PDB file of C-alpha atoms in Angstrom:
ATOM      1  CA  UNK O 209     107.557  78.352  48.696  1.00  0.00           C
ATOM      2  CA  UNK O 210     106.398  80.160  45.551  1.00  0.00           C
ATOM      3  CA  UNK O 211     109.794  81.827  45.170  1.00  0.00           C
ATOM      4  CA  UNK O 212     111.479  78.416  45.401  1.00  0.00           C
ATOM      5  CA  UNK O 213     109.156  76.953  42.755  1.00  0.00           C
ATOM      6  CA  UNK O 214     109.718  79.916  40.444  1.00  0.00           C
ATOM      7  CA  UNK O 215     113.477  79.591  40.861  1.00  0.00           C
ATOM      8  CA  UNK O 216     113.378  75.975  39.658  1.00  0.00           C
ATOM      9  CA  UNK O 217     112.388  77.100  36.154  1.00  0.00           C
ATOM     10  CA  UNK O 218     109.890  74.291  35.730  1.00  0.00           C
ATOM     11  CA  UNK O 219     108.800  73.352  32.245  1.00  0.00           C
ATOM     12  CA  UNK O 220     105.912  71.268  30.943  1.00  0.00           C
ATOM     13  CA  UNK O 221     108.489  69.600  28.691  1.00  0.00           C
ATOM     14  CA  UNK O 222     110.514  68.275  31.627  1.00  0.00           C
ATOM     15  CA  UNK O 223     111.186  64.543  31.504  1.00  0.00           C
ATOM     16  CA  UNK O 224     110.978  62.169  34.465  1.00  0.00           C
ATOM     17  CA  UNK O 225     114.670  62.504  35.335  1.00  0.00           C
ATOM     18  CA  UNK O 226     114.439  66.288  35.353  1.00  0.00           C
ATOM     19  CA  UNK O 227     111.337  66.172  37.549  1.00  0.00           C
ATOM     20  CA  UNK O 228     113.096  63.830  39.967  1.00  0.00           C
ATOM     21  CA  UNK O 229     116.002  66.274  40.163  1.00  0.00           C
ATOM     22  CA  UNK O 230     113.631  69.169  40.862  1.00  0.00           C
ATOM     23  CA  UNK O 231     111.773  67.104  43.462  1.00  0.00           C
ATOM     24  CA  UNK O 232     115.053  66.282  45.187  1.00  0.00           C
ATOM     25  CA  UNK O 233     115.925  69.985  45.305  1.00  0.00           C
ATOM     26  CA  UNK O 234     112.583  70.868  46.880  1.00  0.00           C
ATOM     27  CA  UNK O 235     113.042  68.027  49.344  1.00  0.00           C
ATOM     28  CA  UNK O 236     116.492  69.288  50.387  1.00  0.00           C
ATOM     29  CA  UNK O 237     115.258  72.857  50.826  1.00  0.00           C
ATOM     30  CA  UNK O 238     111.999  72.222  52.689  1.00  0.00           C
ATOM     31  CA  UNK O 239     111.640  68.640  53.945  1.00  0.00           C
ATOM     32  CA  UNK O 240     115.054  67.084  54.613  1.00  0.00           C
ATOM     33  CA  UNK O 241     115.355  68.433  58.135  1.00  0.00           C
ATOM     34  CA  UNK O 242     111.925  67.029  59.043  1.00  0.00           C
ATOM     35  CA  UNK O 243     112.713  63.567  57.691  1.00  0.00           C
ATOM     36  CA  UNK O 244     116.120  63.416  59.358  1.00  0.00           C
ATOM     37  CA  UNK O 245     114.951  64.716  62.731  1.00  0.00           C
ATOM     38  CA  UNK O 246     114.792  62.153  65.489  1.00  0.00           C
ATOM     39  CA  UNK O 247     111.522  61.164  67.130  1.00  0.00           C
ATOM     40  CA  UNK O 248     112.444  61.162  70.841  1.00  0.00           C
ATOM     41  CA  UNK O 249     110.733  59.183  73.546  1.00  0.00           C
ATOM     42  CA  UNK O 250     107.711  61.094  74.777  1.00  0.00           C
ATOM     43  CA  UNK O 251     108.499  62.717  78.090  1.00  0.00           C
ATOM     44  CA  UNK O 252     105.987  63.083  80.921  1.00  0.00           C
ATOM     45  CA  UNK O 253     105.794  66.667  82.116  1.00  0.00           C
ATOM     46  CA  UNK O 254     104.193  67.914  85.281  1.00  0.00           C
ATOM     47  CA  UNK O 255     103.894  71.329  86.807  1.00  0.00           C
ATOM     48  CA  UNK O 256     107.158  73.189  87.278  1.00  0.00           C
ATOM     49  CA  UNK O 257     108.517  73.595  90.768  1.00  0.00           C
ATOM     50  CA  UNK O 258     109.742  76.850  92.309  1.00  0.00           C
ATOM     51  CA  UNK O 259     113.037  76.509  90.454  1.00  0.00           C
ATOM     52  CA  UNK O 260     111.305  76.150  87.104  1.00  0.00           C
ATOM     53  CA  UNK O 261     112.281  72.493  86.804  1.00  0.00           C
ATOM     54  CA  UNK O 262     109.861  69.782  85.741  1.00  0.00           C
ATOM     55  CA  UNK O 263     109.014  67.148  88.322  1.00  0.00           C
ATOM     56  CA  UNK O 264     109.210  63.472  87.474  1.00  0.00           C
ATOM     57  CA  UNK O 265     106.085  61.385  87.040  1.00  0.00           C
ATOM     58  CA  UNK O 266     106.709  59.778  90.440  1.00  0.00           C
ATOM     59  CA  UNK O 267     106.963  63.161  92.171  1.00  0.00           C
ATOM     60  CA  UNK O 268     103.689  64.227  90.550  1.00  0.00           C
ATOM     61  CA  UNK O 269     102.122  60.911  91.493  1.00  0.00           C
ATOM     62  CA  UNK O 270     103.023  61.270  95.162  1.00  0.00           C
ATOM     63  CA  UNK O 271     102.169  64.968  95.336  1.00  0.00           C
ATOM     64  CA  UNK O 272      98.723  64.706  93.767  1.00  0.00           C
ATOM     65  CA  UNK O 273      96.904  61.417  94.472  1.00  0.00           C
ATOM     66  CA  UNK O 274      93.527  62.892  93.406  1.00  0.00           C
ATOM     67  CA  UNK O 275      92.472  64.858  90.319  1.00  0.00           C
ATOM     68  CA  UNK O 276      89.340  66.258  91.984  1.00  0.00           C
ATOM     69  CA  UNK O 277      88.968  70.019  92.436  1.00  0.00           C
ATOM     70  CA  UNK O 278      86.993  69.452  95.646  1.00  0.00           C
ATOM     71  CA  UNK O 279      87.729  66.911  98.364  1.00  0.00           C
ATOM     72  CA  UNK O 280      85.500  63.811  98.330  1.00  0.00           C
ATOM     73  CA  UNK O 281      85.584  61.510 101.344  1.00  0.00           C
ATOM     74  CA  UNK O 282      86.115  57.788 100.651  1.00  0.00           C
ATOM     75  CA  UNK O 283      83.179  55.450 101.192  1.00  0.00           C
ATOM     76  CA  UNK O 284      82.661  51.653 101.259  1.00  0.00           C
ATOM     77  CA  UNK O 285      80.779  51.927  97.950  1.00  0.00           C
ATOM     78  CA  UNK O 286      83.783  53.278  96.059  1.00  0.00           C
ATOM     79  CA  UNK O 287      85.448  51.080  93.426  1.00  0.00           C
ATOM     80  CA  UNK O 288      89.047  50.730  92.293  1.00  0.00           C
ATOM     81  CA  UNK O 289      90.096  50.555  88.615  1.00  0.00           C
ATOM     82  CA  UNK O 290      93.465  49.029  87.711  1.00  0.00           C
ATOM     83  CA  UNK O 291      95.271  50.417  84.676  1.00  0.00           C
ATOM     84  CA  UNK O 292      98.232  48.656  83.079  1.00  0.00           C
ATOM     85  CA  UNK O 293      98.379  50.428  79.683  1.00  0.00           C
ATOM     86  CA  UNK O 294      97.676  54.053  78.848  1.00  0.00           C
ATOM     87  CA  UNK O 295      95.821  54.498  82.150  1.00  0.00           C
ATOM     88  CA  UNK O 296      99.188  54.251  83.902  1.00  0.00           C
ATOM     89  CA  UNK O 297     100.129  57.744  82.728  1.00  0.00           C
ATOM     90  CA  UNK O 298      96.826  59.209  81.531  1.00  0.00           C
ATOM     91  CA  UNK O 299      93.577  58.650  83.419  1.00  0.00           C
ATOM     92  CA  UNK O 300      90.784  60.477  81.590  1.00  0.00           C
ATOM     93  CA  UNK O 301      88.220  60.116  84.380  1.00  0.00           C
ATOM     94  CA  UNK O 302      87.767  61.513  87.916  1.00  0.00           C
ATOM     95  CA  UNK O 303      89.421  59.684  90.814  1.00  0.00           C
ATOM     96  CA  UNK O 304      89.898  60.461  94.502  1.00  0.00           C
ATOM     97  CA  UNK O 305      93.007  58.368  95.129  1.00  0.00           C
ATOM     98  CA  UNK O 306      95.604  56.380  93.187  1.00  0.00           C
ATOM     99  CA  UNK O 307      98.259  53.873  94.136  1.00  0.00           C
ATOM    100  CA  UNK O 308     101.129  52.061  92.486  1.00  0.00           C
ATOM    101  CA  UNK O 309     101.102  48.302  92.603  1.00  0.00           C
ATOM    102  CA  UNK O 310     100.599  45.003  90.833  1.00  0.00           C
ATOM    103  CA  UNK O 311      98.300  42.073  90.150  1.00  0.00           C
ATOM    104  CA  UNK O 312      99.612  38.509  90.329  1.00  0.00           C
ATOM    105  CA  UNK O 313      99.362  35.621  87.906  1.00  0.00           C
ATOM    106  CA  UNK O 314      99.392  37.568  84.632  1.00  0.00           C
ATOM    107  CA  UNK O 315     101.771  38.753  81.918  1.00  0.00           C
ATOM    108  CA  UNK O 316     101.408  42.043  80.018  1.00  0.00           C
ATOM    109  CA  UNK O 317     101.709  41.601  76.250  1.00  0.00           C
ATOM    110  CA  UNK O 318     101.168  43.779  73.154  1.00  0.00           C
ATOM    111  CA  UNK O 319      98.780  41.174  71.767  1.00  0.00           C
ATOM    112  CA  UNK O 320      95.722  43.326  71.022  1.00  0.00           C
ATOM    113  CA  UNK O 321      95.006  45.188  67.800  1.00  0.00           C
ATOM    114  CA  UNK O 322      93.974  48.821  68.195  1.00  0.00           C
ATOM    115  CA  UNK O 323      91.647  50.034  65.446  1.00  0.00           C
ATOM    116  CA  UNK O 324      90.147  53.026  67.279  1.00  0.00           C
ATOM    117  CA  UNK O 325      92.982  54.597  69.306  1.00  0.00           C
ATOM    118  CA  UNK O 326      96.527  53.798  68.109  1.00  0.00           C
ATOM    119  CA  UNK O 327      95.608  52.456  64.685  1.00  0.00           C
ATOM    120  CA  UNK O 328      92.751  52.308  62.201  1.00  0.00           C
ATOM    121  CA  UNK O 329      90.856  49.291  60.798  1.00  0.00           C
ATOM    122  CA  UNK O 330      93.027  49.185  57.661  1.00  0.00           C
ATOM    123  CA  UNK O 331      96.258  49.536  59.664  1.00  0.00           C
ATOM    124  CA  UNK O 332      95.760  48.349  63.256  1.00  0.00           C
ATOM    125  CA  UNK O 333      98.173  49.346  65.957  1.00  0.00           C
ATOM    126  CA  UNK O 334      99.180  47.235  68.959  1.00  0.00           C
ATOM    127  CA  UNK O 335      98.185  47.795  72.593  1.00  0.00           C
ATOM    128  CA  UNK O 336      98.459  45.706  75.725  1.00  0.00           C
ATOM    129  CA  UNK O 337      96.300  43.023  77.239  1.00  0.00           C
ATOM    130  CA  UNK O 338      96.969  40.402  79.912  1.00  0.00           C
ATOM    131  CA  UNK O 339      97.688  36.712  79.507  1.00  0.00           C
ATOM    132  CA  UNK O 340      97.327  34.168  82.329  1.00  0.00           C
ATOM    133  CA  UNK O 341     100.668  33.271  83.879  1.00  0.00           C
ATOM    134  CA  UNK O 342     102.201  31.757  86.981  1.00  0.00           C
ATOM    135  CA  UNK O 343     100.444  32.984  90.124  1.00  0.00           C
ATOM    136  CA  UNK O 344     103.666  32.877  92.142  1.00  0.00           C
ATOM    137  CA  UNK O 345     106.062  34.236  89.504  1.00  0.00           C
ATOM    138  CA  UNK O 346     104.260  36.648  87.174  1.00  0.00           C
ATOM    139  CA  UNK O 347     103.213  40.180  88.070  1.00  0.00           C
ATOM    140  CA  UNK O 348     101.823  43.080  86.065  1.00  0.00           C
ATOM    141  CA  UNK O 349     102.597  46.508  87.485  1.00  0.00           C
ATOM    142  CA  UNK O 350     100.358  49.515  87.046  1.00  0.00           C
ATOM    143  CA  UNK O 351      98.163  52.044  88.826  1.00  0.00           C
ATOM    144  CA  UNK O 352      94.914  51.575  90.768  1.00  0.00           C
ATOM    145  CA  UNK O 353      92.481  54.490  90.850  1.00  0.00           C
ATOM    146  CA  UNK O 354      89.791  54.928  93.497  1.00  0.00           C
ATOM    147  CA  UNK O 355      86.480  56.057  92.008  1.00  0.00           C
ATOM    148  CA  UNK O 356      83.994  57.772  94.303  1.00  0.00           C
ATOM    149  CA  UNK O 357      80.665  56.015  94.658  1.00  0.00           C
ATOM    150  CA  UNK O 358      78.807  59.005  93.215  1.00  0.00           C
ATOM    151  CA  UNK O 359      80.965  58.902  90.065  1.00  0.00           C
ATOM    152  CA  UNK O 360      81.180  55.114  89.717  1.00  0.00           C
ATOM    153  CA  UNK O 361      78.432  54.702  87.109  1.00  0.00           C
ATOM    154  CA  UNK O 362      79.741  57.564  84.965  1.00  0.00           C
ATOM    155  CA  UNK O 363      83.327  56.293  85.003  1.00  0.00           C
ATOM    156  CA  UNK O 364      82.464  52.658  84.293  1.00  0.00           C
ATOM    157  CA  UNK O 365      80.205  53.676  81.381  1.00  0.00           C
ATOM    158  CA  UNK O 366      83.057  55.756  79.998  1.00  0.00           C
ATOM    159  CA  UNK O 367      85.568  52.912  80.346  1.00  0.00           C
ATOM    160  CA  UNK O 368      83.167  50.349  78.902  1.00  0.00           C
ATOM    161  CA  UNK O 369      82.914  52.507  75.778  1.00  0.00           C
ATOM    162  CA  UNK O 370      86.627  53.293  75.677  1.00  0.00           C
ATOM    163  CA  UNK O 371      87.547  49.601  75.937  1.00  0.00           C
ATOM    164  CA  UNK O 372      84.777  48.370  73.621  1.00  0.00           C
ATOM    165  CA  UNK O 373      87.208  46.818  71.131  1.00  0.00           C
ATOM    166  CA  UNK O 374      87.468  43.388  72.741  1.00  0.00           C
ATOM    167  CA  UNK O 375      88.007  44.162  76.431  1.00  0.00           C
ATOM    168  CA  UNK O 376      85.929  42.655  79.249  1.00  0.00           C
ATOM    169  CA  UNK O 377      85.712  43.493  82.945  1.00  0.00           C
ATOM    170  CA  UNK O 378      87.253  41.241  85.600  1.00  0.00           C
ATOM    171  CA  UNK O 379      87.851  41.533  89.336  1.00  0.00           C
ATOM    172  CA  UNK O 380      91.312  40.837  90.736  1.00  0.00           C
ATOM    173  CA  UNK O 381      93.362  41.458  93.862  1.00  0.00           C
ATOM    174  CA  UNK O 382      95.720  44.433  93.710  1.00  0.00           C
ATOM    175  CA  UNK O 383      98.839  44.643  95.870  1.00  0.00           C
ATOM    176  CA  UNK O 384     100.263  48.048  96.643  1.00  0.00           C
ATOM    177  CA  UNK O 385     103.927  48.759  95.828  1.00  0.00           C
ATOM    178  CA  UNK O 386     106.218  48.952  97.718  1.00  0.00           C
ATOM    179  CA  UNK O 387     103.935  48.680 100.764  1.00  0.00           C
ATOM    180  CA  UNK O 388     102.714  45.364 102.150  1.00  0.00           C
ATOM    181  CA  UNK O 389      99.162  46.478 102.981  1.00  0.00           C
ATOM    182  CA  UNK O 390      96.172  44.182 102.529  1.00  0.00           C
ATOM    183  CA  UNK O 391      95.169  43.539  98.892  1.00  0.00           C
ATOM    184  CA  UNK O 392      92.482  45.709  97.297  1.00  0.00           C
ATOM    185  CA  UNK O 393      89.825  44.339  94.970  1.00  0.00           C
ATOM    186  CA  UNK O 394      90.072  46.125  91.622  1.00  0.00           C
ATOM    187  CA  UNK O 395      88.182  46.139  88.338  1.00  0.00           C
ATOM    188  CA  UNK O 396      90.414  45.425  85.371  1.00  0.00           C
ATOM    189  CA  UNK O 397      89.781  45.380  81.628  1.00  0.00           C
ATOM    190  CA  UNK O 398      91.313  42.443  79.747  1.00  0.00           C
ATOM    191  CA  UNK O 399      91.102  41.631  76.038  1.00  0.00           C
ATOM    192  CA  UNK O 400      90.514  37.883  75.869  1.00  0.00           C
ATOM    193  CA  UNK O 401      92.008  35.602  73.236  1.00  0.00           C
ATOM    194  CA  UNK O 402      88.539  35.010  71.775  1.00  0.00           C
ATOM    195  CA  UNK O 403      87.909  38.637  70.761  1.00  0.00           C
ATOM    196  CA  UNK O 404      88.110  39.650  67.089  1.00  0.00           C
ATOM    197  CA  UNK O 405      91.037  42.024  67.636  1.00  0.00           C
ATOM    198  CA  UNK O 406      93.274  39.579  69.491  1.00  0.00           C
ATOM    199  CA  UNK O 407      96.641  39.492  67.732  1.00  0.00           C
ATOM    200  CA  UNK O 408      98.668  37.077  69.842  1.00  0.00           C
ATOM    201  CA  UNK O 409      99.035  34.673  66.918  1.00  0.00           C
ATOM    202  CA  UNK O 410     101.755  37.053  65.699  1.00  0.00           C
ATOM    203  CA  UNK O 411     103.868  37.153  68.836  1.00  0.00           C
ATOM    204  CA  UNK O 412     107.392  37.722  67.524  1.00  0.00           C
ATOM    205  CA  UNK O 413     108.828  40.970  68.908  1.00  0.00           C
ATOM    206  CA  UNK O 414     110.277  42.230  65.558  1.00  0.00           C
ATOM    207  CA  UNK O 415     106.864  41.766  63.884  1.00  0.00           C
ATOM    208  CA  UNK O 416     104.988  43.575  66.653  1.00  0.00           C
ATOM    209  CA  UNK O 417     107.628  46.326  66.713  1.00  0.00           C
ATOM    210  CA  UNK O 418     107.306  46.900  62.981  1.00  0.00           C
ATOM    211  CA  UNK O 419     103.543  47.212  63.318  1.00  0.00           C
ATOM    212  CA  UNK O 420     103.975  49.766  66.111  1.00  0.00           C
ATOM    213  CA  UNK O 421     106.637  51.585  64.072  1.00  0.00           C
ATOM    214  CA  UNK O 422     104.221  52.227  61.193  1.00  0.00           C
ATOM    215  CA  UNK O 423     100.874  52.658  63.008  1.00  0.00           C
ATOM    216  CA  UNK O 424      98.931  55.696  64.184  1.00  0.00           C
ATOM    217  CA  UNK O 425      95.298  56.402  65.012  1.00  0.00           C
ATOM    218  CA  UNK O 426      92.909  58.970  66.484  1.00  0.00           C
ATOM    219  CA  UNK O 427      94.794  58.952  69.802  1.00  0.00           C
ATOM    220  CA  UNK O 428      98.177  59.468  68.127  1.00  0.00           C
ATOM    221  CA  UNK O 429     101.175  57.421  66.976  1.00  0.00           C
ATOM    222  CA  UNK O 430     101.419  53.856  68.251  1.00  0.00           C
ATOM    223  CA  UNK O 431     105.068  54.388  69.205  1.00  0.00           C
ATOM    224  CA  UNK O 432     103.965  57.182  71.547  1.00  0.00           C
ATOM    225  CA  UNK O 433     101.806  54.677  73.452  1.00  0.00           C
ATOM    226  CA  UNK O 434     104.747  52.252  73.693  1.00  0.00           C
ATOM    227  CA  UNK O 435     107.276  54.870  74.775  1.00  0.00           C
ATOM    228  CA  UNK O 436     104.917  56.495  77.284  1.00  0.00           C
ATOM    229  CA  UNK O 437     104.248  53.156  78.935  1.00  0.00           C
ATOM    230  CA  UNK O 438     107.959  52.342  79.043  1.00  0.00           C
ATOM    231  CA  UNK O 439     108.876  55.679  80.629  1.00  0.00           C
ATOM    232  CA  UNK O 440     106.019  55.473  83.127  1.00  0.00           C
ATOM    233  CA  UNK O 441     107.096  52.008  84.229  1.00  0.00           C
ATOM    234  CA  UNK O 442     110.698  53.143  84.606  1.00  0.00           C
ATOM    235  CA  UNK O 443     109.713  56.107  86.756  1.00  0.00           C
ATOM    236  CA  UNK O 444     107.008  54.487  88.867  1.00  0.00           C
ATOM    237  CA  UNK O 445     108.712  51.089  89.281  1.00  0.00           C
ATOM    238  CA  UNK O 446     112.455  51.733  88.896  1.00  0.00           C
ATOM    239  CA  UNK O 447     113.549  48.295  90.140  1.00  0.00           C
ATOM    240  CA  UNK O 448     111.117  46.304  87.953  1.00  0.00           C
ATOM    241  CA  UNK O 449     112.076  44.976  84.503  1.00  0.00           C
ATOM    242  CA  UNK O 450     109.374  44.163  81.955  1.00  0.00           C
ATOM    243  CA  UNK O 451     111.321  42.160  79.370  1.00  0.00           C
ATOM    244  CA  UNK O 452     108.587  42.151  76.713  1.00  0.00           C
ATOM    245  CA  UNK O 453     108.129  45.932  76.959  1.00  0.00           C
ATOM    246  CA  UNK O 454     111.876  46.603  76.973  1.00  0.00           C
ATOM    247  CA  UNK O 455     112.521  44.388  73.944  1.00  0.00           C
ATOM    248  CA  UNK O 456     109.771  46.131  71.984  1.00  0.00           C
ATOM    249  CA  UNK O 457     111.129  49.588  72.814  1.00  0.00           C
ATOM    250  CA  UNK O 458     114.639  48.587  71.748  1.00  0.00           C
ATOM    251  CA  UNK O 459     113.366  47.075  68.498  1.00  0.00           C
ATOM    252  CA  UNK O 460     111.181  50.076  67.567  1.00  0.00           C
ATOM    253  CA  UNK O 461     114.066  52.436  68.311  1.00  0.00           C
ATOM    254  CA  UNK O 462     116.258  50.433  65.921  1.00  0.00           C
ATOM    255  CA  UNK O 463     113.638  50.740  63.180  1.00  0.00           C
ATOM    256  CA  UNK O 464     113.474  54.488  63.795  1.00  0.00           C
ATOM    257  CA  UNK O 465     117.248  54.839  63.698  1.00  0.00           C
ATOM    258  CA  UNK O 466     118.078  52.499  60.818  1.00  0.00           C
ATOM    259  CA  UNK O 467     115.098  52.724  58.474  1.00  0.00           C
ATOM    260  CA  UNK O 468     112.930  55.743  59.125  1.00  0.00           C
ATOM    261  CA  UNK O 469     115.054  58.565  57.617  1.00  0.00           C
ATOM    262  CA  UNK O 470     115.567  56.794  54.265  1.00  0.00           C
ATOM    263  CA  UNK O 471     111.924  55.648  54.055  1.00  0.00           C
ATOM    264  CA  UNK O 472     110.627  59.146  54.793  1.00  0.00           C
ATOM    265  CA  UNK O 473     112.993  60.667  52.244  1.00  0.00           C
ATOM    266  CA  UNK O 474     111.782  58.347  49.506  1.00  0.00           C
ATOM    267  CA  UNK O 475     108.130  58.851  50.439  1.00  0.00           C
ATOM    268  CA  UNK O 476     108.398  62.632  50.515  1.00  0.00           C
ATOM    269  CA  UNK O 477     110.287  62.797  47.219  1.00  0.00           C
ATOM    270  CA  UNK O 478     107.581  60.630  45.656  1.00  0.00           C
ATOM    271  CA  UNK O 479     104.872  62.973  46.965  1.00  0.00           C
ATOM    272  CA  UNK O 480     106.718  66.031  45.637  1.00  0.00           C
ATOM    273  CA  UNK O 481     107.292  64.366  42.280  1.00  0.00           C
ATOM    274  CA  UNK O 482     103.599  63.532  42.050  1.00  0.00           C
ATOM    275  CA  UNK O 483     102.655  67.173  42.702  1.00  0.00           C
ATOM    276  CA  UNK O 484     105.055  68.409  40.022  1.00  0.00           C
ATOM    277  CA  UNK O 485     103.913  65.828  37.481  1.00  0.00           C
ATOM    278  CA  UNK O 486     100.221  66.527  38.041  1.00  0.00           C
ATOM    279  CA  UNK O 487     100.489  70.232  37.379  1.00  0.00           C
ATOM    280  CA  UNK O 488     103.164  70.214  34.720  1.00  0.00           C
ATOM    281  CA  UNK O 489     101.033  67.824  32.667  1.00  0.00           C
ATOM    282  CA  UNK O 490      98.933  70.918  31.963  1.00  0.00           C
ATOM    283  CA  UNK O 491     101.429  73.760  31.540  1.00  0.00           C
ATOM    284  CA  UNK O 492     104.096  75.678  33.399  1.00  0.00           C
ATOM    285  CA  UNK O 493     102.228  78.970  33.660  1.00  0.00           C
ATOM    286  CA  UNK O 494     102.533  81.303  36.624  1.00  0.00           C
ATOM    287  CA  UNK O 495      99.105  80.105  37.770  1.00  0.00           C
ATOM    288  CA  UNK O 496     100.296  76.508  37.756  1.00  0.00           C
ATOM    289  CA  UNK O 497     103.428  77.473  39.690  1.00  0.00           C
ATOM    290  CA  UNK O 498     101.223  79.046  42.357  1.00  0.00           C
ATOM    291  CA  UNK O 499      99.152  75.865  42.498  1.00  0.00           C
ATOM    292  CA  UNK O 500     102.321  73.771  42.900  1.00  0.00           C
ATOM    293  CA  UNK O 501     103.510  76.031  45.732  1.00  0.00           C
ATOM    294  CA  UNK O 502     100.142  75.705  47.486  1.00  0.00           C
ATOM    295  CA  UNK O 503     100.218  71.915  47.265  1.00  0.00           C
ATOM    296  CA  UNK O 504     103.782  71.810  48.579  1.00  0.00           C
ATOM    297  CA  UNK O 505     102.834  74.073  51.478  1.00  0.00           C
ATOM    298  CA  UNK O 506      99.900  71.761  52.235  1.00  0.00           C
ATOM    299  CA  UNK O 507     102.290  68.790  52.275  1.00  0.00           C
ATOM    300  CA  UNK O 508     104.631  70.649  54.607  1.00  0.00           C
ATOM    301  CA  UNK O 509     101.720  71.480  56.915  1.00  0.00           C
ATOM    302  CA  UNK O 510     100.671  67.827  56.899  1.00  0.00           C
ATOM    303  CA  UNK O 511     104.160  66.921  58.092  1.00  0.00           C
ATOM    304  CA  UNK O 512     103.609  68.953  61.261  1.00  0.00           C
ATOM    305  CA  UNK O 513     100.651  66.840  62.402  1.00  0.00           C
ATOM    306  CA  UNK O 514     100.737  63.783  64.684  1.00  0.00           C
ATOM    307  CA  UNK O 515     100.965  60.513  62.763  1.00  0.00           C
ATOM    308  CA  UNK O 516     102.495  61.987  59.602  1.00  0.00           C
ATOM    309  CA  UNK O 517     105.563  59.769  59.844  1.00  0.00           C
ATOM    310  CA  UNK O 518     103.545  56.567  60.123  1.00  0.00           C
ATOM    311  CA  UNK O 519     101.263  57.566  57.243  1.00  0.00           C
ATOM    312  CA  UNK O 520     104.207  58.087  54.895  1.00  0.00           C
ATOM    313  CA  UNK O 521     106.096  55.063  56.200  1.00  0.00           C
ATOM    314  CA  UNK O 522     103.250  52.673  55.465  1.00  0.00           C
ATOM    315  CA  UNK O 523     102.752  54.190  51.999  1.00  0.00           C
ATOM    316  CA  UNK O 524     106.411  53.718  51.148  1.00  0.00           C
ATOM    317  CA  UNK O 525     106.533  50.168  52.519  1.00  0.00           C
ATOM    318  CA  UNK O 526     103.412  49.261  50.555  1.00  0.00           C
ATOM    319  CA  UNK O 527     104.941  50.681  47.376  1.00  0.00           C
ATOM    320  CA  UNK O 528     107.987  48.476  47.891  1.00  0.00           C
ATOM    321  CA  UNK O 529     105.877  45.345  48.130  1.00  0.00           C
ATOM    322  CA  UNK O 530     103.875  45.959  44.939  1.00  0.00           C
TER     323      UNK O 530
END
């Protein structure tokens, strides 16, 4: 990076047009490939088989119904937890069995703000909750996990904390898929319309998609949550169509394809220009060139971290509205 900066022959007398030209050159050399690279749908990966090929989520699901290292026998005091969002593909608690299936009379919608997982308070993301629907027509598909009685208290405390942003516990009947066994009573977490983070008043798919497109939080980019859920539903329930989920995925992918490269380019050039301007306001000494190179390397490192796209996207969009 230092060699590139030295080769630009920077001067403290450079005007704004010259700085913009230098910033564009740095962008082309170091950042253009990052900004132009696609952000593919997150793929679920399981252990490789004997041929070195990755199994699908469904194959992993069927092959390993429990995540316990030691066998625990079922008991009448066990409980079942139904997951219809991130728990479909990522259960961060111990379970002794899991099954695919559905609950009746509800619709899954991205109508809940996420300020602690896929967004932050200043820029909330969107995650799913359930809305009451037609008992005979509407189904929400997901995964039920059996929690051993000895681990029940630990798991429920963990989930109560994890779902603290507006979610409440309910008990519903779960129907296994594709089997026709007797329903199982499950515990489910639902964000009600009365909670502070409910976002169903903005229900239009393009608006929700744009929020997902530009949001990220401690658990990662919001789009990752959306794409993971979409892929999991495709693999676990191949003959089921979730129109709301599918429309959101299509809309976010269009934003990524049509807007993201240009927005990232403008945002990165602005960042580079700011670095050049800050240091050249002092002088163009060798020491200042080293400082510029260090700041540019720090920016490049930042662009390797999860959520960097969303951070720059929201900055650029905010600049355009000022």
